[in-house]
C-alpha atoms as one frame of an Amber mdcrd trajectory, in Angstrom:
protein
   1.377 -14.222  15.024   3.931 -16.396  13.243   5.995 -16.642  16.424   2.976
 -17.826  18.393   1.889 -20.306  15.724   5.370 -21.801  15.400   5.794 -21.905
  19.178   2.551 -23.863  19.515   4.080 -26.600  17.346   6.749 -27.119  20.026
   9.665 -25.437  18.247  12.452 -24.024  20.428  12.676 -20.266  20.851  16.182
 -20.120  19.414  15.080 -21.883  16.225  12.041 -19.626  15.885  14.307 -16.595
  16.215  16.705 -17.943  13.596  13.889 -18.825  11.199  12.197 -15.428  11.483
  15.428 -13.451  11.857  14.411 -12.139  15.294  16.326 -11.857  18.559  15.526
 -14.443  21.211  14.532 -11.642  23.605  11.912 -10.537  21.076  10.578 -14.093
  20.842  10.366 -14.307  24.645   8.528 -10.968  24.865   6.019 -12.049  22.236
   5.402 -15.370  23.975   5.160 -13.632  27.371   2.386 -11.425  25.940   0.782
 -14.244  23.948  -2.677 -14.010  25.512  -2.881 -10.256  25.086  -1.716 -10.491
  21.458  -4.231 -13.232  20.647  -7.130 -11.367  22.238  -6.262  -8.186  20.324
  -5.877 -10.125  17.074  -9.311 -11.711  17.493 -10.947  -8.381  18.416  -9.320
  -6.606  15.473 -10.252  -9.309  12.995 -13.914  -9.393  13.930 -14.338  -5.609
  14.011 -12.535  -4.940  10.736 -13.894  -7.816   8.672 -15.814  -5.456   6.384
 -13.923  -4.345   3.315 -14.636  -0.905   1.958 -13.847  -0.151  -1.651 -14.097
   3.009  -3.662 -14.189   3.319  -7.394 -13.283   6.282  -9.533 -15.398   7.912
 -12.139 -14.393   6.676 -15.640 -13.629  10.239 -16.723 -11.232  10.736 -13.841
  -9.662   7.328 -14.465  -9.035   8.219 -18.121  -7.586  11.614 -17.157  -5.217
  10.019 -14.650  -4.067   7.532 -17.286  -3.422  10.248 -19.883  -1.670  12.484
 -17.377   0.533   9.608 -16.293   1.535   8.916 -19.908   2.318  12.606 -20.428
   4.459  12.749 -17.263   6.371   9.632 -18.330   7.025  11.181 -21.756   8.253
  14.430 -20.209  10.598  12.572 -17.885  11.905  10.472 -20.770  12.709  13.657
 -22.704  14.412  15.172 -19.621  11.957  18.071 -19.563  11.598  19.510 -16.049
   8.127  19.334 -14.564   6.504  21.817 -12.246   3.150  21.951 -10.566   1.974
  24.758 -12.849   2.802  22.865 -16.060   1.063  19.745 -14.796  -2.024  21.793
 -13.847  -2.134  23.339 -17.324  -1.775  19.907 -18.907  -4.506  18.505 -16.661
  -6.841  21.284 -17.751  -6.082  20.554 -21.420  -6.747  16.857 -20.897  -9.981
  17.694 -19.069 -11.113  19.939 -21.932 -10.344  17.162 -24.419 -12.439  14.740
 -22.371 -15.412  17.129 -22.416 -15.341  17.527 -26.202 -15.167  13.774 -26.862
């Protein structure tokens, strides 16, 4: 899109290529397909304008934070990590969450 926008201002293709660090052949191809690119950009923008967000449960968020701190500590101490040790730790953290 930047190539098309800059080109519409009247800038030469060689300067656009230098400014965006693109080959002149790439600039020409983009400008050759300008209409197709613009129509796809408009169609994509209007169909994907809705933003979907997901939030985590506070319990899960707290567990992730504690597990991350534990992993950082283990790495700092040069203790090797495996999937089984992290699963055991996650279970311990989960049990601690339930008792609190």
